[in-house]
Structures are given as structure tokens and as C-alpha cells.
């Protein structure tokens, strides 16, 4: 691993505290990833990105900024990357999935706040994440109450741009979202000093669609009877999607898919025949949160699909590429993003339809609905979701958890018992 200490110091990070975070990573990578058998060779790239998660990409962003580039930090799948890249900016996900940051967040937030939000504030105020230091502007969004109020606290320390995401999907709401996307475009132009031309936007719509297509290709391969890649490895790829260079990421996912296609043709699976197929639904699993995948896949089942923002919600539906001017393109972008079904919306029956459709497409034996503790919207939506799944004859297990390991053994027992009776 290269020595990035100087870069971290220059970024104003608390390097000593950060060392503690880095010291647990190699062990976690070994336990969660390298212990798996018969991993695809092309996972090497993603393993390398993970091993140097606070070094490789941040060093690229530092270079980019030295040349006058602007980095935009994002927290939600609704924020359209196309617009940021079209202004020659770089978008990077800032979602935080480590318990390491939670106590820091609790200094600012009530203890009964979802761990993802607490970790966001901890990562910023503890100065232990280079991405949080590097992003010039954070783009927040009105989704759940916890996030939108936490953005006000972040705003005391960093420039924020908040997108007002409607919470219904009537035509007037979609129009309003297109308006918000226009405001984002203007803000990106102002901050970067670059004009977003129709050509630039069209080029970046294609670029991000290509990334979606690569992820769709990867997910489609998991629909096979012989599953060529574990859910744990796929989750890592989905997490890296939020911050890697989009073109390089697309190339590497496609390279992996070439290998997986060969595996499928040769009848190679990473799971023994007859392994139960599980779909996870629910809240996002930000890096390095691999807890549920690890528990499920070490309990004798395979995770073959994730209906989450670190899963299908990130890549399903493409932006229509036929827009001829900026207005049409922005409106096509708004249409695509408003097809994401997050529990912050009401009604949100589209999400039930998605989950039932995906359960069929991926031929799953059951759904495990995983929600982060204190996430009200997903937790409450779980009630109707369970009903719909039961109606469709799909077994479901609801789990509420956080980033700690304190419930791991108890969860494992529940998961094993659930899989046993499938
Ligand atoms: S589109 S899921 S990324 S809002 S888990 S912080 S909802 S209390 S992350 Fe999300 Fe966008 Fe929706 Fe996806 Fe709040 Fe719930 Fe925490 Fe959440």
C-alpha cells in the first residue's frame, strides 16, 4: 500500500485517529472477501480499490483539484451524476457505512438517529475520511427527516446545495424535480465556471447509462441457476460505483462480466447446487457495511439480488438519450430519477411491484428485508411489504440492525433458522 500520510495531513485529517480506522481494514477484507472460495479473477481490481480506499481515488481527486477541478459530494441515488460530470466536475458518494464514525455523529445527533446519518456527521466532524475533506460542495436532498436536518448541521462546516426532492410522483412533482435538476445544473456551472452545453450533457448521459448497463449486465448474470459471483462481492462493486471514475469502473465491470459469462457457459457457480437464493430489500449498505451479506452467505444461502440503493435502485432504468436540447435532456434525466422507488415517497406501491418482479426475475426462494435501526420510512413500509410478499407466496424475514456486531450472533441464528425451513 502506498504511503498517503502526507496527503491526509494536507487534507487536514486527524491522521492518528484515522490510523485506527485503517488498521482494521486488512482484517475485515480477509474475513469478508478473501475467505470466499473460487472468486472471479477480475475481482482483483475491486479488491485493490478497497484495500486503498482512502488513498487511490482521493489521490486522483487531489490531482484533479490542483488543476482547478471541483468535487461534489453526494448522499443519495436521486442526485443526477450526469449533470455534475457534464460541468467537468466529479461526483463522489459520501455515504458512510462504518460504526467507527457513529460515536462522532452522536455528539451532534440524537442517539435514536439512523447509523448512516450519524456516520455521515462523524466522518465529517472527526476528520477521518478523505472524501469528506476533498468534496468542495455537498449536495444534500430532502428525503428522510433525519438526513435533511443533519444537512443543516453539516452546513455549519461546509457549503451545501440542497435539492428539494418531491415525495409524490404526480406529473407536477416530476416537473418540479426537473426544475430542481435545472437549479443543480446552474449551481454546477457557477461553481466550476464551465458552461454545460447540450453536447456535454448528451455525452455524460451516455457515459452514466453505460455504467448502468454494465451493472445491469452483472446483475443479469446472477439470475443464472449457477451463480457466478457472490452477493458479497457484488455488494462491494455496487459500493465502489458511487465513487470510482465512471469510465474506468464501467470497463472493469464489463471485464468481470466477460469472465462471469464464461463461468456461466462452463456451469461454474460459487455456491453448491441447491443453495437457497435470497434477495435483500431495504436501506442502502454504504461501504464498509457488508454485515448482512456476510451473515447470510456464511449461513449457507446466496444473495442473488439487492433491491436497495446499493443494488437495483442505482442502475435500473436508463435516461432516454434522444433529448435534442438542454431542456429535453434535463427533463429526461428527471423522468429517469423519479422512477427510483424510495420509501421517502408516498404512495410507494411501485417499490412493492419492483420487489415482486425482481423476486421472480432472480428466482429467489425468499426476501430478507433489512432496515437500518431508526429508519422510520423503510421500517413502516415493511408492514405493507410483508403483506404483499405473503400474498405473492414469497417468504420474507424482516431484520432491523445497525453497524455494530453486537447482534451478529443472534441474527445468524435467525437467518439460519429461516433458511432451514425454505
Ligand atoms: S433514495 S434510500 S439513498 S434517501 S436509511 S438516511 S432513508 S433514515 S439512505 Fe436513501 Fe436516497 Fe432513499 Fe436511497 Fe434516512 Fe432511512 Fe437512514 Fe436512509
mmCIF file of C-alpha atoms in Angstrom, residues 46-215:
data_model
loop_
_atom_site.group_PDB
_atom_site.id
_atom_site.type_symbol
_atom_site.label_atom_id
_atom_site.label_comp_id
_atom_site.label_asym_id
_atom_site.label_seq_id
_atom_site.Cartn_x
_atom_site.Cartn_y
_atom_site.Cartn_z
ATOM 1 C CA UNK A 46 -12.172 -4.072 -6.836
ATOM 2 C CA UNK A 47 -10.059 -5.644 -4.067
ATOM 3 C CA UNK A 48 -7.278 -3.199 -4.881
ATOM 4 C CA UNK A 49 -9.655 -0.222 -4.849
ATOM 5 C CA UNK A 50 -10.984 -1.383 -1.496
ATOM 6 C CA UNK A 51 -7.557 -2.031 0.048
ATOM 7 C CA UNK A 52 -6.560 1.543 -0.845
ATOM 8 C CA UNK A 53 -9.987 3.061 -0.372
ATOM 9 C CA UNK A 54 -8.699 6.221 1.342
ATOM 10 C CA UNK A 55 -5.658 6.516 -0.919
ATOM 11 C CA UNK A 56 -6.083 5.714 -4.599
ATOM 12 C CA UNK A 57 -9.197 7.637 -5.557
ATOM 13 C CA UNK A 58 -8.586 10.523 -3.116
ATOM 14 C CA UNK A 59 -5.113 10.980 -4.688
ATOM 15 C CA UNK A 60 -6.793 11.281 -8.106
ATOM 16 C CA UNK A 61 -9.238 13.828 -6.713
ATOM 17 C CA UNK A 62 -6.374 15.820 -5.167
ATOM 18 C CA UNK A 63 -4.713 15.997 -8.602
ATOM 19 C CA UNK A 64 -7.991 16.981 -10.216
ATOM 20 C CA UNK A 65 -8.440 19.799 -7.704
ATOM 21 C CA UNK A 66 -4.870 21.018 -8.195
ATOM 22 C CA UNK A 67 -5.871 21.690 -11.779
ATOM 23 C CA UNK A 68 -8.876 23.707 -10.688
ATOM 24 C CA UNK A 69 -11.465 20.890 -10.697
ATOM 25 C CA UNK A 70 -14.442 20.861 -8.318
ATOM 26 C CA UNK A 71 -15.583 17.797 -6.394
ATOM 27 C CA UNK A 72 -19.245 17.408 -5.430
ATOM 28 C CA UNK A 73 -20.140 15.074 -2.557
ATOM 29 C CA UNK A 74 -23.494 13.293 -2.766
ATOM 30 C CA UNK A 75 -25.580 11.241 -0.356
ATOM 31 C CA UNK A 76 -28.466 9.911 -2.385
ATOM 32 C CA UNK A 77 -29.249 7.907 -5.504
ATOM 33 C CA UNK A 78 -31.576 10.667 -6.716
ATOM 34 C CA UNK A 79 -28.758 13.140 -7.354
ATOM 35 C CA UNK A 80 -28.030 13.060 -11.111
ATOM 36 C CA UNK A 81 -24.316 12.470 -11.678
ATOM 37 C CA UNK A 82 -24.749 13.253 -15.399
ATOM 38 C CA UNK A 83 -25.136 16.955 -14.672
ATOM 39 C CA UNK A 84 -22.091 17.129 -12.402
ATOM 40 C CA UNK A 85 -19.807 15.353 -14.866
ATOM 41 C CA UNK A 86 -21.192 17.459 -17.734
ATOM 42 C CA UNK A 87 -19.822 20.535 -15.953
ATOM 43 C CA UNK A 88 -16.410 18.831 -15.758
ATOM 44 C CA UNK A 89 -16.984 18.294 -12.054
ATOM 45 C CA UNK A 90 -16.568 14.970 -10.268
ATOM 46 C CA UNK A 91 -19.342 13.436 -8.181
ATOM 47 C CA UNK A 92 -18.364 11.243 -5.270
ATOM 48 C CA UNK A 93 -20.636 9.383 -2.873
ATOM 49 C CA UNK A 94 -20.266 10.346 0.780
ATOM 50 C CA UNK A 95 -22.494 7.721 2.374
ATOM 51 C CA UNK A 96 -20.852 6.290 5.433
ATOM 52 C CA UNK A 97 -21.171 2.657 6.466
ATOM 53 C CA UNK A 98 -18.773 2.260 9.380
ATOM 54 C CA UNK A 99 -19.513 2.071 13.092
ATOM 55 C CA UNK A 100 -16.194 3.892 13.538
ATOM 56 C CA UNK A 101 -17.919 7.182 12.663
ATOM 57 C CA UNK A 102 -21.108 6.680 14.671
ATOM 58 C CA UNK A 103 -19.927 7.951 18.108
ATOM 59 C CA UNK A 104 -18.646 11.126 16.408
ATOM 60 C CA UNK A 105 -22.094 11.671 14.896
ATOM 61 C CA UNK A 106 -23.776 11.098 18.250
ATOM 62 C CA UNK A 107 -22.128 14.272 19.532
ATOM 63 C CA UNK A 108 -24.408 16.168 17.165
ATOM 64 C CA UNK A 109 -27.468 13.969 16.746
ATOM 65 C CA UNK A 110 -29.965 12.167 18.968
ATOM 66 C CA UNK A 111 -28.875 8.589 19.686
ATOM 67 C CA UNK A 112 -32.074 7.340 18.040
ATOM 68 C CA UNK A 113 -30.969 8.528 14.583
ATOM 69 C CA UNK A 114 -30.172 6.046 11.827
ATOM 70 C CA UNK A 115 -26.487 4.964 11.859
ATOM 71 C CA UNK A 116 -25.983 6.079 8.260
ATOM 72 C CA UNK A 117 -26.741 9.673 9.218
ATOM 73 C CA UNK A 118 -24.710 9.520 12.408
ATOM 74 C CA UNK A 119 -21.743 8.114 10.481
ATOM 75 C CA UNK A 120 -22.060 10.937 7.926
ATOM 76 C CA UNK A 121 -21.603 13.571 10.600
ATOM 77 C CA UNK A 122 -18.895 11.610 12.391
ATOM 78 C CA UNK A 123 -16.910 11.222 9.167
ATOM 79 C CA UNK A 124 -17.078 14.974 8.568
ATOM 80 C CA UNK A 125 -16.508 16.360 12.036
ATOM 81 C CA UNK A 126 -13.959 13.740 13.186
ATOM 82 C CA UNK A 127 -11.929 14.485 10.015
ATOM 83 C CA UNK A 128 -11.252 10.810 9.369
ATOM 84 C CA UNK A 129 -12.465 10.446 5.784
ATOM 85 C CA UNK A 130 -10.530 11.977 2.859
ATOM 86 C CA UNK A 131 -13.623 12.085 0.630
ATOM 87 C CA UNK A 132 -15.387 14.306 3.175
ATOM 88 C CA UNK A 133 -12.338 16.589 3.215
ATOM 89 C CA UNK A 134 -11.983 16.671 -0.558
ATOM 90 C CA UNK A 135 -15.537 17.467 -1.596
ATOM 91 C CA UNK A 136 -15.873 21.208 -2.192
ATOM 92 C CA UNK A 137 -19.651 21.226 -2.088
ATOM 93 C CA UNK A 138 -22.023 18.694 -0.585
ATOM 94 C CA UNK A 139 -25.295 18.040 -2.392
ATOM 95 C CA UNK A 140 -27.994 17.103 0.070
ATOM 96 C CA UNK A 141 -31.610 16.318 -0.665
ATOM 97 C CA UNK A 142 -34.960 16.447 1.097
ATOM 98 C CA UNK A 143 -35.573 12.753 1.613
ATOM 99 C CA UNK A 144 -35.974 11.491 5.162
ATOM 100 C CA UNK A 145 -36.274 13.883 8.116
ATOM 101 C CA UNK A 146 -33.016 12.720 9.677
ATOM 102 C CA UNK A 147 -30.961 13.460 6.595
ATOM 103 C CA UNK A 148 -32.480 16.829 5.856
ATOM 104 C CA UNK A 149 -31.957 18.092 9.403
ATOM 105 C CA UNK A 150 -28.434 16.629 9.553
ATOM 106 C CA UNK A 151 -27.590 18.614 6.400
ATOM 107 C CA UNK A 152 -28.302 21.799 8.356
ATOM 108 C CA UNK A 153 -25.612 20.773 10.845
ATOM 109 C CA UNK A 154 -23.177 19.843 8.062
ATOM 110 C CA UNK A 155 -23.934 23.249 6.566
ATOM 111 C CA UNK A 156 -22.221 24.911 9.538
ATOM 112 C CA UNK A 157 -18.926 23.462 8.302
ATOM 113 C CA UNK A 158 -19.190 23.013 4.532
ATOM 114 C CA UNK A 159 -21.013 24.542 1.574
ATOM 115 C CA UNK A 160 -24.289 22.697 0.944
ATOM 116 C CA UNK A 161 -26.646 22.641 -2.012
ATOM 117 C CA UNK A 162 -29.967 21.027 -1.132
ATOM 118 C CA UNK A 163 -32.221 19.521 -3.779
ATOM 119 C CA UNK A 164 -35.889 19.593 -2.902
ATOM 120 C CA UNK A 165 -36.992 16.083 -3.824
ATOM 121 C CA UNK A 166 -40.778 15.838 -4.151
ATOM 122 C CA UNK A 167 -42.294 12.980 -2.161
ATOM 123 C CA UNK A 168 -45.081 12.116 -4.576
ATOM 124 C CA UNK A 169 -44.893 11.186 -8.240
ATOM 125 C CA UNK A 170 -47.673 13.147 -9.899
ATOM 126 C CA UNK A 171 -46.818 14.881 -13.200
ATOM 127 C CA UNK A 172 -46.414 18.203 -11.354
ATOM 128 C CA UNK A 173 -43.908 16.568 -8.964
ATOM 129 C CA UNK A 174 -41.841 15.254 -11.844
ATOM 130 C CA UNK A 175 -41.878 18.723 -13.385
ATOM 131 C CA UNK A 176 -40.747 20.169 -10.075
ATOM 132 C CA UNK A 177 -37.878 17.672 -9.960
ATOM 133 C CA UNK A 178 -36.841 18.737 -13.472
ATOM 134 C CA UNK A 179 -36.750 22.285 -12.102
ATOM 135 C CA UNK A 180 -34.509 21.164 -9.249
ATOM 136 C CA UNK A 181 -32.244 19.461 -11.791
ATOM 137 C CA UNK A 182 -32.034 22.778 -13.693
ATOM 138 C CA UNK A 183 -31.021 24.517 -10.465
ATOM 139 C CA UNK A 184 -28.359 21.881 -9.932
ATOM 140 C CA UNK A 185 -27.086 22.471 -13.454
ATOM 141 C CA UNK A 186 -26.829 26.211 -12.813
ATOM 142 C CA UNK A 187 -25.070 25.665 -9.499
ATOM 143 C CA UNK A 188 -22.546 23.282 -11.123
ATOM 144 C CA UNK A 189 -21.898 25.814 -13.903
ATOM 145 C CA UNK A 190 -21.381 28.582 -11.372
ATOM 146 C CA UNK A 191 -19.058 26.579 -9.124
ATOM 147 C CA UNK A 192 -16.973 25.030 -11.888
ATOM 148 C CA UNK A 193 -17.003 28.066 -14.173
ATOM 149 C CA UNK A 194 -17.834 25.710 -17.056
ATOM 150 C CA UNK A 195 -20.804 26.008 -19.385
ATOM 151 C CA UNK A 196 -22.855 22.829 -19.673
ATOM 152 C CA UNK A 197 -23.590 22.518 -23.372
ATOM 153 C CA UNK A 198 -26.115 20.095 -24.897
ATOM 154 C CA UNK A 199 -23.164 18.156 -26.359
ATOM 155 C CA UNK A 200 -21.524 17.832 -22.940
ATOM 156 C CA UNK A 201 -24.727 16.724 -21.282
ATOM 157 C CA UNK A 202 -25.543 14.228 -24.048
ATOM 158 C CA UNK A 203 -22.046 12.762 -23.729
ATOM 159 C CA UNK A 204 -22.409 12.328 -19.976
ATOM 160 C CA UNK A 205 -25.913 10.883 -20.203
ATOM 161 C CA UNK A 206 -24.365 8.197 -22.427
ATOM 162 C CA UNK A 207 -21.448 7.737 -20.044
ATOM 163 C CA UNK A 208 -23.616 7.168 -16.978
ATOM 164 C CA UNK A 209 -26.048 4.988 -18.957
ATOM 165 C CA UNK A 210 -23.075 2.829 -19.963
ATOM 166 C CA UNK A 211 -22.216 2.423 -16.293
ATOM 167 C CA UNK A 212 -25.811 1.375 -15.590
ATOM 168 C CA UNK A 213 -25.686 -1.068 -18.490
ATOM 169 C CA UNK A 214 -22.528 -2.688 -17.076
ATOM 170 C CA UNK A 215 -24.145 -3.098 -13.672
#
